């Protein structure tokens, strides 16, 4: 993809399809297109406090149009809950939003999940557009149609399948993103490579530094390749009856770590650690070759995903995995790997193997 070009990926859902537009500096144009396509709609841009601050000039310009309103909430995973949903819904009613409402999620995965779930239930569902602004949301959460919020019992326990009408990915948003958030997104890119795209994995092995530095051409290639992996998987299994479960590689352990750390360890980083543990599990149960295990661990290390020290106990992590919504009758089903680019799902693993794998990564 050259500089001025933009790439379009189509995602087919059960009934129809939606487009993902990807490019640099496309958000101005995206809004012009939205205003035209939804010319008799009232538009609510839902965003978080950080994005609202960093992009205040951009938002103020948009709000000059009397059909456009910005609604924001305090940034962070702690806001992805019923309380915030309620406040934002009250705001929508107070502003007189009716059935002719378009909701735009402008922000990271927290914003997309929350705004999408509001769109799914407001007046029994109003159209919804994703404009993801973090690397993680650009490569993962903005597509696939899963929206929802957390409950103290666990993550994403209240939600819906509600595909967006369109997704605009403006790579320039990443310029203002803190480095830690880039590392978070890298985890999901590596996941896409490990589960479905061996060629992308080879590419990342030699180019990961350039991708992390957001170098032109390299970041585009990484984003587009991982989007394609996710798009092709969710098309085959929109509602997660089977194949889609492979996207959970690294997430069984990852979610437990995320929750037990009280979200101090953010999603991407937790998934990075989870992938390391689940790679060891795959090798220990005899489905993954030693050499491939080493390559995966090396890439995770090179991406700085295994840098920090961990203070959580292995037993606690294991106990938490049983509460994950993906477990059946308390028996955890892991998505693991048989090779780089080849994932499998629905695997039961003995606790002692999980524990040994956790301890090798550094959990006591
Ligand atoms: P996030 O939305 O909290 O964003 C991370 C931080 O970056 C926030 O502080 C945010 O304010 C800030 N930020 C966002 N864009 C910015 C920009 N352009 N410049 C500067 N700062 C910016 O977190 P995230 O990592 O994007 O998403 C994580 C969430 O996504 C989790 O809740 C996870 O469960 C969810 N998720 C959902 C799916 C799905 O399929 N629905 C998939 C993966 C993850
Ligand atoms: Zn994830």
PDB file of C-alpha atoms in Angstrom, residues 123-270:
ATOM      1  CA  UNK A 123     -33.897   1.670  20.945  1.00  0.00           C
ATOM      2  CA  UNK A 124     -33.385  -2.032  20.171  1.00  0.00           C
ATOM      3  CA  UNK A 125     -30.329  -1.256  18.080  1.00  0.00           C
ATOM      4  CA  UNK A 126     -29.047   1.705  16.092  1.00  0.00           C
ATOM      5  CA  UNK A 127     -26.268   1.730  13.461  1.00  0.00           C
ATOM      6  CA  UNK A 128     -22.727   1.904  14.719  1.00  0.00           C
ATOM      7  CA  UNK A 129     -19.366   2.808  13.172  1.00  0.00           C
ATOM      8  CA  UNK A 130     -15.944   1.997  14.603  1.00  0.00           C
ATOM      9  CA  UNK A 131     -13.048   4.444  14.338  1.00  0.00           C
ATOM     10  CA  UNK A 132     -10.384   2.647  16.376  1.00  0.00           C
ATOM     11  CA  UNK A 133      -7.475   4.757  17.636  1.00  0.00           C
ATOM     12  CA  UNK A 134      -5.228   2.212  19.410  1.00  0.00           C
ATOM     13  CA  UNK A 135      -3.156  -0.446  17.708  1.00  0.00           C
ATOM     14  CA  UNK A 136      -5.030  -3.159  19.604  1.00  0.00           C
ATOM     15  CA  UNK A 137      -8.410  -1.892  18.480  1.00  0.00           C
ATOM     16  CA  UNK A 138      -7.191  -1.385  14.909  1.00  0.00           C
ATOM     17  CA  UNK A 139      -5.994  -4.954  14.522  1.00  0.00           C
ATOM     18  CA  UNK A 140      -8.504  -6.752  16.673  1.00  0.00           C
ATOM     19  CA  UNK A 141     -11.382  -5.381  18.730  1.00  0.00           C
ATOM     20  CA  UNK A 142     -12.978  -3.086  16.125  1.00  0.00           C
ATOM     21  CA  UNK A 143     -13.860  -5.990  13.863  1.00  0.00           C
ATOM     22  CA  UNK A 144     -15.682  -9.218  14.489  1.00  0.00           C
ATOM     23  CA  UNK A 145     -18.797  -7.737  16.036  1.00  0.00           C
ATOM     24  CA  UNK A 146     -18.238  -8.658  19.675  1.00  0.00           C
ATOM     25  CA  UNK A 147     -19.297  -5.814  21.941  1.00  0.00           C
ATOM     26  CA  UNK A 148     -19.833  -5.745  25.678  1.00  0.00           C
ATOM     27  CA  UNK A 149     -18.868  -4.712  29.164  1.00  0.00           C
ATOM     28  CA  UNK A 150     -17.268  -6.273  32.217  1.00  0.00           C
ATOM     29  CA  UNK A 151     -18.878  -7.489  35.429  1.00  0.00           C
ATOM     30  CA  UNK A 152     -17.019  -7.913  38.748  1.00  0.00           C
ATOM     31  CA  UNK A 153     -17.341 -11.677  38.129  1.00  0.00           C
ATOM     32  CA  UNK A 154     -15.307 -11.496  34.951  1.00  0.00           C
ATOM     33  CA  UNK A 155     -14.431  -9.685  31.760  1.00  0.00           C
ATOM     34  CA  UNK A 156     -16.877  -9.149  28.877  1.00  0.00           C
ATOM     35  CA  UNK A 157     -19.602 -11.132  30.619  1.00  0.00           C
ATOM     36  CA  UNK A 158     -22.407  -8.858  29.411  1.00  0.00           C
ATOM     37  CA  UNK A 159     -22.507  -8.290  25.707  1.00  0.00           C
ATOM     38  CA  UNK A 160     -23.765  -9.009  22.238  1.00  0.00           C
ATOM     39  CA  UNK A 161     -22.724  -9.866  18.705  1.00  0.00           C
ATOM     40  CA  UNK A 162     -23.369  -6.604  16.922  1.00  0.00           C
ATOM     41  CA  UNK A 163     -21.266  -5.954  13.820  1.00  0.00           C
ATOM     42  CA  UNK A 164     -20.401  -2.369  12.917  1.00  0.00           C
ATOM     43  CA  UNK A 165     -21.776  -0.813   9.733  1.00  0.00           C
ATOM     44  CA  UNK A 166     -18.278   0.273   8.828  1.00  0.00           C
ATOM     45  CA  UNK A 167     -14.770   0.529  10.262  1.00  0.00           C
ATOM     46  CA  UNK A 168     -12.305   3.321   9.441  1.00  0.00           C
ATOM     47  CA  UNK A 169      -8.715   2.632  10.436  1.00  0.00           C
ATOM     48  CA  UNK A 170      -6.583   5.770  10.342  1.00  0.00           C
ATOM     49  CA  UNK A 171      -3.004   4.701  11.040  1.00  0.00           C
ATOM     50  CA  UNK A 172      -2.057   8.303  11.894  1.00  0.00           C
ATOM     51  CA  UNK A 173      -3.941   7.989  15.187  1.00  0.00           C
ATOM     52  CA  UNK A 174      -1.088   5.781  16.371  1.00  0.00           C
ATOM     53  CA  UNK A 175       1.310   8.757  16.354  1.00  0.00           C
ATOM     54  CA  UNK A 176      -0.109  10.006  19.664  1.00  0.00           C
ATOM     55  CA  UNK A 177      -0.351   6.588  21.284  1.00  0.00           C
ATOM     56  CA  UNK A 178       2.027   5.885  24.218  1.00  0.00           C
ATOM     57  CA  UNK A 179       4.633   3.212  23.488  1.00  0.00           C
ATOM     58  CA  UNK A 180       3.155   0.877  26.112  1.00  0.00           C
ATOM     59  CA  UNK A 181      -0.082   0.832  24.098  1.00  0.00           C
ATOM     60  CA  UNK A 182       1.848  -0.059  20.938  1.00  0.00           C
ATOM     61  CA  UNK A 183       3.302  -3.090  22.739  1.00  0.00           C
ATOM     62  CA  UNK A 184      -0.246  -4.048  23.756  1.00  0.00           C
ATOM     63  CA  UNK A 185      -1.385  -4.086  20.147  1.00  0.00           C
ATOM     64  CA  UNK A 186       1.713  -5.969  19.008  1.00  0.00           C
ATOM     65  CA  UNK A 187       0.559  -8.896  21.157  1.00  0.00           C
ATOM     66  CA  UNK A 188      -2.613  -9.339  19.093  1.00  0.00           C
ATOM     67  CA  UNK A 189      -0.626  -9.012  15.846  1.00  0.00           C
ATOM     68  CA  UNK A 190       1.709 -11.795  16.986  1.00  0.00           C
ATOM     69  CA  UNK A 191      -1.334 -13.844  17.992  1.00  0.00           C
ATOM     70  CA  UNK A 192      -2.819 -13.526  14.505  1.00  0.00           C
ATOM     71  CA  UNK A 193       0.481 -14.700  13.027  1.00  0.00           C
ATOM     72  CA  UNK A 194       0.839 -17.653  15.405  1.00  0.00           C
ATOM     73  CA  UNK A 195      -2.694 -18.989  14.910  1.00  0.00           C
ATOM     74  CA  UNK A 196      -3.140 -18.533  11.154  1.00  0.00           C
ATOM     75  CA  UNK A 197      -0.362 -16.860   9.257  1.00  0.00           C
ATOM     76  CA  UNK A 198       3.081 -18.446   9.293  1.00  0.00           C
ATOM     77  CA  UNK A 199       4.321 -15.974   6.670  1.00  0.00           C
ATOM     78  CA  UNK A 200       3.397 -13.023   8.854  1.00  0.00           C
ATOM     79  CA  UNK A 201       5.234 -14.739  11.705  1.00  0.00           C
ATOM     80  CA  UNK A 202       8.418 -15.006   9.570  1.00  0.00           C
ATOM     81  CA  UNK A 203       8.026 -11.351   8.630  1.00  0.00           C
ATOM     82  CA  UNK A 204       7.660 -10.286  12.271  1.00  0.00           C
ATOM     83  CA  UNK A 205      10.727 -12.290  13.307  1.00  0.00           C
ATOM     84  CA  UNK A 206      12.926 -10.012  11.209  1.00  0.00           C
ATOM     85  CA  UNK A 207      10.889  -6.788  11.137  1.00  0.00           C
ATOM     86  CA  UNK A 208       9.306  -6.494  14.580  1.00  0.00           C
ATOM     87  CA  UNK A 209      11.432  -3.486  15.631  1.00  0.00           C
ATOM     88  CA  UNK A 210      10.350  -1.588  12.529  1.00  0.00           C
ATOM     89  CA  UNK A 211       6.716  -2.456  13.184  1.00  0.00           C
ATOM     90  CA  UNK A 212       6.982  -1.295  16.820  1.00  0.00           C
ATOM     91  CA  UNK A 213       8.573   1.957  15.607  1.00  0.00           C
ATOM     92  CA  UNK A 214       5.554   2.432  13.316  1.00  0.00           C
ATOM     93  CA  UNK A 215       7.787   2.684  10.232  1.00  0.00           C
ATOM     94  CA  UNK A 216       5.921   3.352   7.006  1.00  0.00           C
ATOM     95  CA  UNK A 217       5.067   0.218   5.105  1.00  0.00           C
ATOM     96  CA  UNK A 218       5.937  -2.106   7.996  1.00  0.00           C
ATOM     97  CA  UNK A 219       3.127  -1.111  10.344  1.00  0.00           C
ATOM     98  CA  UNK A 220       0.673  -1.138   7.421  1.00  0.00           C
ATOM     99  CA  UNK A 221       1.713  -4.674   6.468  1.00  0.00           C
ATOM    100  CA  UNK A 222       1.345  -5.892  10.075  1.00  0.00           C
ATOM    101  CA  UNK A 223      -2.070  -4.273  10.571  1.00  0.00           C
ATOM    102  CA  UNK A 224      -3.520  -5.431   7.262  1.00  0.00           C
ATOM    103  CA  UNK A 225      -2.247  -9.004   7.614  1.00  0.00           C
ATOM    104  CA  UNK A 226      -3.659  -9.403  11.116  1.00  0.00           C
ATOM    105  CA  UNK A 227      -6.965  -7.843  10.125  1.00  0.00           C
ATOM    106  CA  UNK A 228      -7.234 -10.357   7.316  1.00  0.00           C
ATOM    107  CA  UNK A 229      -6.647 -13.230   9.717  1.00  0.00           C
ATOM    108  CA  UNK A 230      -9.380 -11.993  12.036  1.00  0.00           C
ATOM    109  CA  UNK A 231     -11.794 -11.180   9.205  1.00  0.00           C
ATOM    110  CA  UNK A 232     -11.443 -14.631   7.619  1.00  0.00           C
ATOM    111  CA  UNK A 233     -11.905 -16.402  10.959  1.00  0.00           C
ATOM    112  CA  UNK A 234     -14.999 -14.456  12.058  1.00  0.00           C
ATOM    113  CA  UNK A 235     -16.566 -14.854   8.623  1.00  0.00           C
ATOM    114  CA  UNK A 236     -16.388 -18.613   8.950  1.00  0.00           C
ATOM    115  CA  UNK A 237     -17.748 -18.621  12.492  1.00  0.00           C
ATOM    116  CA  UNK A 238     -19.389 -15.345  13.466  1.00  0.00           C
ATOM    117  CA  UNK A 239     -20.995 -16.566  16.689  1.00  0.00           C
ATOM    118  CA  UNK A 240     -18.072 -18.615  18.006  1.00  0.00           C
ATOM    119  CA  UNK A 241     -19.547 -22.069  17.573  1.00  0.00           C
ATOM    120  CA  UNK A 242     -16.117 -23.501  16.772  1.00  0.00           C
ATOM    121  CA  UNK A 243     -13.260 -22.084  14.689  1.00  0.00           C
ATOM    122  CA  UNK A 244     -13.488 -18.564  16.142  1.00  0.00           C
ATOM    123  CA  UNK A 245     -12.240 -20.006  19.417  1.00  0.00           C
ATOM    124  CA  UNK A 246      -8.721 -20.047  17.972  1.00  0.00           C
ATOM    125  CA  UNK A 247      -8.699 -16.271  18.451  1.00  0.00           C
ATOM    126  CA  UNK A 248      -8.628 -17.030  22.176  1.00  0.00           C
ATOM    127  CA  UNK A 249      -5.087 -18.369  21.997  1.00  0.00           C
ATOM    128  CA  UNK A 250      -3.214 -16.779  24.921  1.00  0.00           C
ATOM    129  CA  UNK A 251      -6.470 -15.462  26.363  1.00  0.00           C
ATOM    130  CA  UNK A 252      -7.420 -18.155  28.884  1.00  0.00           C
ATOM    131  CA  UNK A 253      -4.299 -17.463  30.919  1.00  0.00           C
ATOM    132  CA  UNK A 254      -4.241 -13.836  29.706  1.00  0.00           C
ATOM    133  CA  UNK A 255      -7.703 -12.944  31.006  1.00  0.00           C
ATOM    134  CA  UNK A 256      -6.940 -14.468  34.415  1.00  0.00           C
ATOM    135  CA  UNK A 257      -3.754 -12.419  34.672  1.00  0.00           C
ATOM    136  CA  UNK A 258      -5.538  -9.271  33.553  1.00  0.00           C
ATOM    137  CA  UNK A 259      -8.277  -9.642  36.181  1.00  0.00           C
ATOM    138  CA  UNK A 260      -6.021 -10.799  39.027  1.00  0.00           C
ATOM    139  CA  UNK A 261      -3.745  -7.790  38.451  1.00  0.00           C
ATOM    140  CA  UNK A 262      -6.811  -5.533  38.721  1.00  0.00           C
ATOM    141  CA  UNK A 263      -6.062  -4.460  35.154  1.00  0.00           C
ATOM    142  CA  UNK A 264      -2.598  -3.127  36.108  1.00  0.00           C
ATOM    143  CA  UNK A 265      -1.410  -5.545  33.449  1.00  0.00           C
ATOM    144  CA  UNK A 266      -3.365  -4.400  30.382  1.00  0.00           C
ATOM    145  CA  UNK A 267      -5.068  -6.734  27.911  1.00  0.00           C
ATOM    146  CA  UNK A 268      -2.348  -6.972  25.269  1.00  0.00           C
ATOM    147  CA  UNK A 269       0.488  -7.514  27.685  1.00  0.00           C
ATOM    148  CA  UNK A 270      -1.550 -10.107  29.611  1.00  0.00           C
TER     149      UNK A 270
END
